[in-house]
Amino acid sequence: MSSIAAPTLAPSRRAWLTDLPVLLVAVVRGSSYLAAKGITTTQTVLAVLVLRFAVVLPVLAVAGRRRLRALSAAQWRGAGLLGLVLSAIFLVETYGVVHTSATNAGLIISLTMIFTPLAEAAVARVRPPRAFLAAAALPVAGVVLLTQGGGFTSPSAGDLLVLVAALAPTVHVLLMARITSVRGADSLSLTTVQLGSAVPVFALLSAVPGTGEAPWTVAAGFGVREWGGLLFLSVFCTLFAFFVQMWSVRRTSPSRVGLLLGTEPLWAAAVGIAIGGERLGVPGAVGAVLVLAGTARGRRAVAPAAS
C-alpha cells in the first residue's frame, strides 16, 4: 500500500515546492507598490530608481559575467534598446504610484495581462478568442469604477500614469519578439544589460535641473525605514523575483508561473488595505472584483491548458 501511495504524493509535494516561491514573488511584487509609495516622493522618483537598481546590478553582473562576455554586439544593442523601454516603464509606473494609492496601482497594472494578448493579436492580424474579448471588458469596466473611489470623478493623474505603465510592458514584450538578435540571448545576461541601460537613463535625468534631488543626497537622508524599503524593492522585488522566475520556468510550465504571478493585484489590494489603511469605497470594491475576475478569465481564455 505505502509503495503505491508514495509516487502519487511526491509530484504534489514537488509542485508545491515549485509553486510556493512563485507565489511569494507575487506577494512581494504586490507589496512593492506600497513600499515604493512609502519611500518615494515626486522629488525623489529618479533618485530612488537609481538607488534601487544600482544595488542589484553588481550582483547580476558578477553572477552572469561569463554569459555577458558571450553576448554578440547585436545582442548588446538589442538588449540596450529594451533597457530604454524598461526605463520608461519604471519611470511612468513609479511616478504613477506616487500620485495614486498602492491598491489602485496594483490593480490597474494588472491590465497588462489583457493589453499584451490584444496587441499580439493585432500584430499577427488574428482575431482574439471571443471568450478573451468578453473577459477583457470586465477589467476595463473595473478600472473605471476603481478610480472613482468616493464618487464619480475624473481619474487622478496617478491612475492615468499607471494605466500608461500597464500599456508599456506590451511594447516591451512585442519588441522582444521582433528583435531577432535577443531571441537566443541568455535570460540573466539580457536582464543585466537592460538594467544596466536603465540606470544611466535615471542618473542622467536626475542630473537635469528641476527633476528632483540627487541620488546621493537622497541616500544620505534615508533613515532605517527608508533603507529597509529600498532594500526590499531591490533584493526581493527585483533580484529575488528574477531568480525565482528563472528557476521556476525550468521546473514547471510558463503558463503555470503566469497564473501564479497573476495573483499580484490581489496581494497589492490586500497589502494596501491591511497595512496602508487604504479604502476603496463601494464603487472601488466592485471595480477591484471586476479587474481580478476579468484578468483571471482572460488568462484562461488565452492559455486554456493552464487552467
CSV table of C-alpha atoms in Angstrom, one decimal:
chain,number,residue,atom,x,y,z
A,1,MET,CA,0.0,0.0,0.0
A,2,SER,CA,2.7,2.5,1.0
A,3,SER,CA,4.8,1.8,-2.1
A,4,ILE,CA,1.8,2.6,-4.3
A,5,ALA,CA,0.8,5.8,-2.4
A,6,ALA,CA,4.3,7.4,-2.4
A,7,PRO,CA,4.6,8.1,-6.1
A,8,THR,CA,1.2,9.9,-6.1
A,9,LEU,CA,2.1,12.2,-3.2
A,10,ALA,CA,5.6,13.1,-4.4
A,11,PRO,CA,4.6,15.0,-7.5
A,12,SER,CA,2.1,17.0,-5.4
A,13,ARG,CA,4.8,17.9,-2.9
A,14,ARG,CA,7.2,18.8,-5.7
A,15,ALA,CA,4.6,21.0,-7.3
A,16,TRP,CA,4.1,22.9,-4.0
A,17,LEU,CA,7.8,23.3,-3.6
A,18,THR,CA,7.9,25.0,-7.0
A,19,ASP,CA,4.7,27.0,-6.7
A,20,LEU,CA,5.3,28.5,-3.2
A,21,PRO,CA,8.4,30.6,-4.2
A,22,VAL,CA,6.5,31.9,-7.3
A,23,LEU,CA,3.5,32.7,-5.1
A,24,LEU,CA,5.9,34.5,-2.8
A,25,VAL,CA,7.1,36.6,-5.7
A,26,ALA,CA,3.5,37.6,-6.4
A,27,VAL,CA,3.2,38.6,-2.8
A,28,VAL,CA,6.4,40.8,-2.7
A,29,ARG,CA,5.5,42.4,-6.1
A,30,GLY,CA,2.1,43.2,-4.8
A,31,SER,CA,3.7,44.7,-1.7
A,32,SER,CA,6.1,46.7,-3.8
A,33,TYR,CA,3.6,49.4,-4.7
A,34,LEU,CA,3.1,50.3,-1.0
A,35,ALA,CA,6.9,50.0,-0.4
A,36,ALA,CA,7.7,52.4,-3.3
A,37,LYS,CA,5.0,54.8,-2.1
A,38,GLY,CA,6.4,54.8,1.4
A,39,ILE,CA,9.9,55.9,0.4
A,40,THR,CA,9.3,58.0,-2.8
A,41,THR,CA,8.0,61.5,-3.4
A,42,THR,CA,7.7,63.5,-6.6
A,43,GLN,CA,11.1,64.9,-6.0
A,44,THR,CA,12.9,61.6,-5.3
A,45,VAL,CA,11.5,59.3,-8.0
A,46,LEU,CA,14.6,59.3,-10.2
A,47,ALA,CA,16.9,59.1,-7.2
A,48,VAL,CA,15.1,56.1,-5.8
A,49,LEU,CA,15.1,54.3,-9.2
A,50,VAL,CA,18.9,54.9,-9.5
A,51,LEU,CA,19.5,53.5,-6.0
A,52,ARG,CA,17.1,50.6,-6.4
A,53,PHE,CA,18.8,49.2,-9.5
A,54,ALA,CA,22.3,50.2,-8.6
A,55,VAL,CA,22.1,48.0,-5.6
A,56,VAL,CA,21.3,44.8,-7.5
A,57,LEU,CA,23.1,45.5,-10.8
A,58,PRO,CA,26.6,44.5,-9.4
A,59,VAL,CA,25.2,41.2,-8.1
A,60,LEU,CA,23.7,40.4,-11.5
A,61,ALA,CA,26.8,41.4,-13.3
A,62,VAL,CA,29.1,39.2,-11.2
A,63,ALA,CA,26.7,36.2,-11.3
A,64,GLY,CA,26.4,36.4,-15.1
A,65,ARG,CA,29.9,37.7,-16.1
A,66,ARG,CA,30.8,34.7,-18.3
A,67,ARG,CA,27.5,34.8,-20.1
A,68,LEU,CA,27.8,38.6,-20.6
A,69,ARG,CA,31.1,38.1,-22.3
A,70,ALA,CA,29.5,35.6,-24.7
A,71,LEU,CA,26.9,38.2,-26.0
A,72,SER,CA,27.4,39.4,-29.5
A,73,ALA,CA,27.4,43.1,-30.4
A,74,ALA,CA,23.9,42.8,-31.9
A,75,GLN,CA,22.6,41.2,-28.7
A,76,TRP,CA,24.1,44.1,-26.7
A,77,ARG,CA,22.4,46.6,-28.9
A,78,GLY,CA,19.1,44.8,-28.8
A,79,ALA,CA,19.2,44.4,-25.0
A,80,GLY,CA,20.2,48.1,-24.7
A,81,LEU,CA,17.1,49.2,-26.7
A,82,LEU,CA,14.9,47.0,-24.5
A,83,GLY,CA,16.5,48.6,-21.5
A,84,LEU,CA,15.4,52.1,-22.7
A,85,VAL,CA,11.9,50.8,-22.9
A,86,LEU,CA,12.2,49.2,-19.4
A,87,SER,CA,13.4,52.6,-18.0
A,88,ALA,CA,10.3,54.3,-19.4
A,89,ILE,CA,8.1,51.6,-17.8
A,90,PHE,CA,9.6,52.1,-14.4
A,91,LEU,CA,9.6,55.9,-14.7
A,92,VAL,CA,5.9,56.1,-15.6
A,93,GLU,CA,4.9,53.4,-13.1
A,94,THR,CA,6.8,55.0,-10.2
A,95,TYR,CA,5.5,58.5,-10.9
A,96,GLY,CA,2.0,57.0,-11.1
A,97,VAL,CA,2.4,55.2,-7.7
A,98,VAL,CA,3.4,58.4,-6.1
A,99,HIS,CA,0.2,60.1,-7.2
A,100,THR,CA,-2.3,57.3,-6.6
A,101,SER,CA,-3.0,54.6,-4.0
A,102,ALA,CA,-1.0,51.3,-3.8
A,103,THR,CA,-4.2,49.4,-4.2
A,104,ASN,CA,-5.2,51.3,-7.4
A,105,ALA,CA,-1.7,50.9,-8.8
A,106,GLY,CA,-1.6,47.1,-8.3
A,107,LEU,CA,-5.0,46.6,-9.8
A,108,ILE,CA,-4.6,48.9,-12.8
A,109,ILE,CA,-1.2,47.5,-13.7
A,110,SER,CA,-2.8,44.0,-14.0
A,111,LEU,CA,-4.4,45.2,-17.2
A,112,THR,CA,-1.1,44.3,-18.9
A,113,MET,CA,-2.4,40.8,-19.0
A,114,ILE,CA,-5.2,42.0,-21.2
A,115,PHE,CA,-3.3,44.5,-23.3
A,116,THR,CA,-0.5,42.2,-24.3
A,117,PRO,CA,-2.6,39.4,-25.9
A,118,LEU,CA,-4.7,42.1,-27.7
A,119,ALA,CA,-1.5,43.7,-29.1
A,120,GLU,CA,-0.1,40.4,-30.1
A,121,ALA,CA,-3.3,39.5,-32.0
A,122,ALA,CA,-3.2,42.9,-33.7
A,123,VAL,CA,0.4,42.5,-34.9
A,124,ALA,CA,-0.3,38.9,-36.1
A,125,ARG,CA,-3.6,40.1,-37.7
A,126,VAL,CA,-5.6,37.4,-36.0
A,127,ARG,CA,-8.9,37.7,-34.0
A,128,PRO,CA,-8.5,37.0,-30.3
A,129,PRO,CA,-10.9,34.3,-28.9
A,130,ARG,CA,-14.4,35.6,-28.2
A,131,ALA,CA,-14.0,34.4,-24.6
A,132,PHE,CA,-11.0,36.6,-24.2
A,133,LEU,CA,-12.8,39.7,-25.7
A,134,ALA,CA,-15.7,39.1,-23.3
A,135,ALA,CA,-13.3,38.8,-20.4
A,136,ALA,CA,-11.4,41.9,-21.4
A,137,ALA,CA,-14.5,44.1,-21.0
A,138,LEU,CA,-14.6,43.3,-17.2
A,139,PRO,CA,-11.3,44.8,-16.1
A,140,VAL,CA,-11.8,47.8,-18.3
A,141,ALA,CA,-15.1,48.5,-16.6
A,142,GLY,CA,-13.5,47.6,-13.2
A,143,VAL,CA,-10.8,50.2,-13.7
A,144,VAL,CA,-13.4,52.9,-14.4
A,145,LEU,CA,-15.1,52.1,-11.1
A,146,LEU,CA,-11.9,51.6,-9.2
A,147,THR,CA,-10.7,55.1,-10.0
A,148,GLN,CA,-13.9,56.6,-8.7
A,149,GLY,CA,-13.2,55.7,-5.1
A,150,GLY,CA,-15.6,58.0,-3.2
A,151,GLY,CA,-17.7,59.1,-6.2
A,152,PHE,CA,-17.8,59.6,-9.9
A,153,THR,CA,-14.9,62.0,-10.6
A,154,SER,CA,-12.2,62.1,-13.2
A,155,PRO,CA,-9.3,59.5,-12.7
A,156,SER,CA,-6.3,61.0,-10.9
A,157,ALA,CA,-3.1,61.8,-12.7
A,158,GLY,CA,-1.5,58.8,-10.9
A,159,ASP,CA,-4.3,56.5,-12.2
A,160,LEU,CA,-3.6,57.6,-15.8
A,161,LEU,CA,0.1,57.2,-15.4
A,162,VAL,CA,-0.2,53.7,-14.0
A,163,LEU,CA,-2.6,52.9,-16.9
A,164,VAL,CA,0.1,54.0,-19.3
A,165,ALA,CA,2.6,51.9,-17.4
A,166,ALA,CA,0.2,48.9,-17.9
A,167,LEU,CA,0.4,49.5,-21.7
A,168,ALA,CA,4.2,49.9,-21.7
A,169,PRO,CA,5.1,46.3,-21.0
A,170,THR,CA,3.1,45.3,-24.0
A,171,VAL,CA,5.6,47.4,-26.2
A,172,HIS,CA,8.4,45.7,-24.3
A,173,VAL,CA,7.1,42.2,-25.0
A,174,LEU,CA,6.4,42.9,-28.6
A,175,LEU,CA,9.9,44.3,-29.1
A,176,MET,CA,11.4,41.3,-27.5
A,177,ALA,CA,9.5,39.1,-30.1
A,178,ARG,CA,10.6,41.3,-33.0
A,179,ILE,CA,14.3,42.0,-32.2
A,180,THR,CA,15.8,38.8,-33.6
A,181,SER,CA,19.2,39.3,-32.0
A,182,VAL,CA,17.9,38.9,-28.4
A,183,ARG,CA,15.9,35.7,-29.0
A,184,GLY,CA,18.8,33.4,-28.3
A,185,ALA,CA,20.3,35.5,-25.6
A,186,ASP,CA,20.6,34.2,-22.0
A,187,SER,CA,17.9,35.5,-19.7
A,188,LEU,CA,20.3,36.6,-17.0
A,189,SER,CA,22.5,38.4,-19.4
A,190,LEU,CA,19.6,40.0,-21.1
A,191,THR,CA,18.2,41.3,-17.8
A,192,THR,CA,21.6,42.6,-16.7
A,193,VAL,CA,22.1,44.6,-19.8
A,194,GLN,CA,18.6,46.0,-19.7
A,195,LEU,CA,19.0,47.2,-16.1
A,196,GLY,CA,22.5,48.4,-16.9
A,197,SER,CA,21.0,50.5,-19.7
A,198,ALA,CA,18.2,51.8,-17.5
A,199,VAL,CA,20.3,53.1,-14.6
A,200,PRO,CA,22.3,55.6,-16.7
A,201,VAL,CA,19.0,56.9,-18.0
A,202,PHE,CA,17.7,57.5,-14.5
A,203,ALA,CA,21.1,59.1,-13.5
A,204,LEU,CA,21.2,61.5,-16.4
A,205,LEU,CA,17.6,62.6,-15.9
A,206,SER,CA,18.2,63.1,-12.2
A,207,ALA,CA,21.1,65.5,-13.2
A,208,VAL,CA,18.8,67.7,-15.1
A,209,PRO,CA,17.9,70.8,-13.1
A,210,GLY,CA,14.3,70.7,-11.7
A,211,THR,CA,13.9,66.9,-11.9
A,212,GLY,CA,14.4,66.3,-8.2
A,213,GLU,CA,17.1,65.5,-5.7
A,214,ALA,CA,20.3,63.8,-6.5
A,215,PRO,CA,20.7,60.1,-5.7
A,216,TRP,CA,23.5,60.7,-3.2
A,217,THR,CA,21.5,63.4,-1.4
A,218,VAL,CA,18.5,61.1,-1.1
A,219,ALA,CA,20.7,58.2,0.1
A,220,ALA,CA,22.3,60.4,2.8
A,221,GLY,CA,18.9,61.5,4.1
A,222,PHE,CA,17.5,58.0,4.3
A,223,GLY,CA,16.8,56.6,7.7
A,224,VAL,CA,16.4,52.9,8.7
A,225,ARG,CA,12.8,52.7,7.4
A,226,GLU,CA,13.7,54.2,4.0
A,227,TRP,CA,16.7,51.9,3.6
A,228,GLY,CA,14.6,49.0,4.6
A,229,GLY,CA,12.1,49.9,1.9
A,230,LEU,CA,14.7,50.4,-0.7
A,231,LEU,CA,16.4,47.0,0.1
A,232,PHE,CA,13.0,45.3,0.0
A,233,LEU,CA,12.4,46.7,-3.5
A,234,SER,CA,16.0,45.9,-4.7
A,235,VAL,CA,16.6,42.5,-3.1
A,236,PHE,CA,13.1,40.9,-3.0
A,237,CYS,CA,11.1,42.7,-5.7
A,238,THR,CA,13.9,42.7,-8.3
A,239,LEU,CA,16.7,40.2,-7.5
A,240,PHE,CA,14.7,37.5,-5.7
A,241,ALA,CA,11.8,37.8,-8.2
A,242,PHE,CA,14.1,37.5,-11.2
A,243,PHE,CA,15.9,34.4,-10.0
A,244,VAL,CA,12.7,32.7,-8.8
A,245,GLN,CA,11.1,33.2,-12.2
A,246,MET,CA,14.2,31.8,-14.0
A,247,TRP,CA,14.3,28.8,-11.6
A,248,SER,CA,10.6,28.1,-11.7
A,249,VAL,CA,10.1,28.2,-15.5
A,250,ARG,CA,12.7,25.5,-15.8
A,251,ARG,CA,10.8,23.3,-13.4
A,252,THR,CA,7.2,23.9,-14.4
A,253,SER,CA,5.3,25.4,-17.3
A,254,PRO,CA,5.4,29.1,-18.1
A,255,SER,CA,1.6,29.2,-18.1
A,256,ARG,CA,1.5,27.9,-14.5
A,257,VAL,CA,4.1,30.5,-13.5
A,258,GLY,CA,2.0,33.2,-15.2
A,259,LEU,CA,-1.2,32.1,-13.4
A,260,LEU,CA,0.5,32.3,-10.0
A,261,LEU,CA,2.1,35.7,-10.8
A,262,GLY,CA,-1.3,36.8,-11.9
A,263,THR,CA,-2.4,36.9,-8.2
A,264,GLU,CA,-0.1,40.0,-7.8
A,265,PRO,CA,-3.0,42.6,-7.9
A,266,LEU,CA,-4.9,40.6,-5.3
A,267,TRP,CA,-1.9,41.0,-2.9
A,268,ALA,CA,-1.5,44.6,-3.9
A,269,ALA,CA,-5.0,45.3,-2.8
A,270,ALA,CA,-4.7,43.2,0.4
A,271,VAL,CA,-1.5,45.0,1.4
A,272,GLY,CA,-2.8,48.4,0.5
A,273,ILE,CA,-5.9,47.9,2.6
A,274,ALA,CA,-4.5,45.9,5.5
A,275,ILE,CA,-1.2,47.8,6.0
A,276,GLY,CA,-1.6,51.0,4.1
A,277,GLY,CA,-5.0,51.8,5.6
A,278,GLU,CA,-6.4,52.5,2.1
A,279,ARG,CA,-10.1,52.4,1.3
A,280,LEU,CA,-11.8,51.6,-1.9
A,281,GLY,CA,-15.4,52.6,-1.3
A,282,VAL,CA,-18.3,50.6,-2.8
A,283,PRO,CA,-17.6,51.5,-6.5
A,284,GLY,CA,-13.9,50.8,-6.0
A,285,ALA,CA,-14.6,47.4,-4.3
A,286,VAL,CA,-16.9,46.4,-7.2
A,287,GLY,CA,-14.2,47.6,-9.7
A,288,ALA,CA,-11.5,45.6,-7.9
A,289,VAL,CA,-13.6,42.4,-8.2
A,290,LEU,CA,-14.2,43.1,-11.9
A,291,VAL,CA,-10.5,43.6,-12.5
A,292,LEU,CA,-9.5,40.4,-10.7
A,293,ALA,CA,-12.3,38.4,-12.3
A,294,GLY,CA,-11.6,39.7,-15.8
A,295,THR,CA,-7.9,39.2,-15.8
A,296,ALA,CA,-8.3,35.7,-14.4
A,297,ARG,CA,-10.9,34.8,-17.2
A,298,GLY,CA,-8.7,36.5,-19.8
A,299,ARG,CA,-5.6,34.4,-18.8
A,300,ARG,CA,-7.7,31.2,-19.0
A,301,ALA,CA,-9.0,32.2,-22.4
A,302,VAL,CA,-5.6,32.6,-24.0
A,303,ALA,CA,-4.0,29.7,-22.1
A,304,PRO,CA,-6.7,27.1,-21.6
A,305,ALA,CA,-4.3,24.4,-21.0
A,306,ALA,CA,-3.0,26.1,-17.9
A,307,SER,CA,-6.4,26.5,-16.2
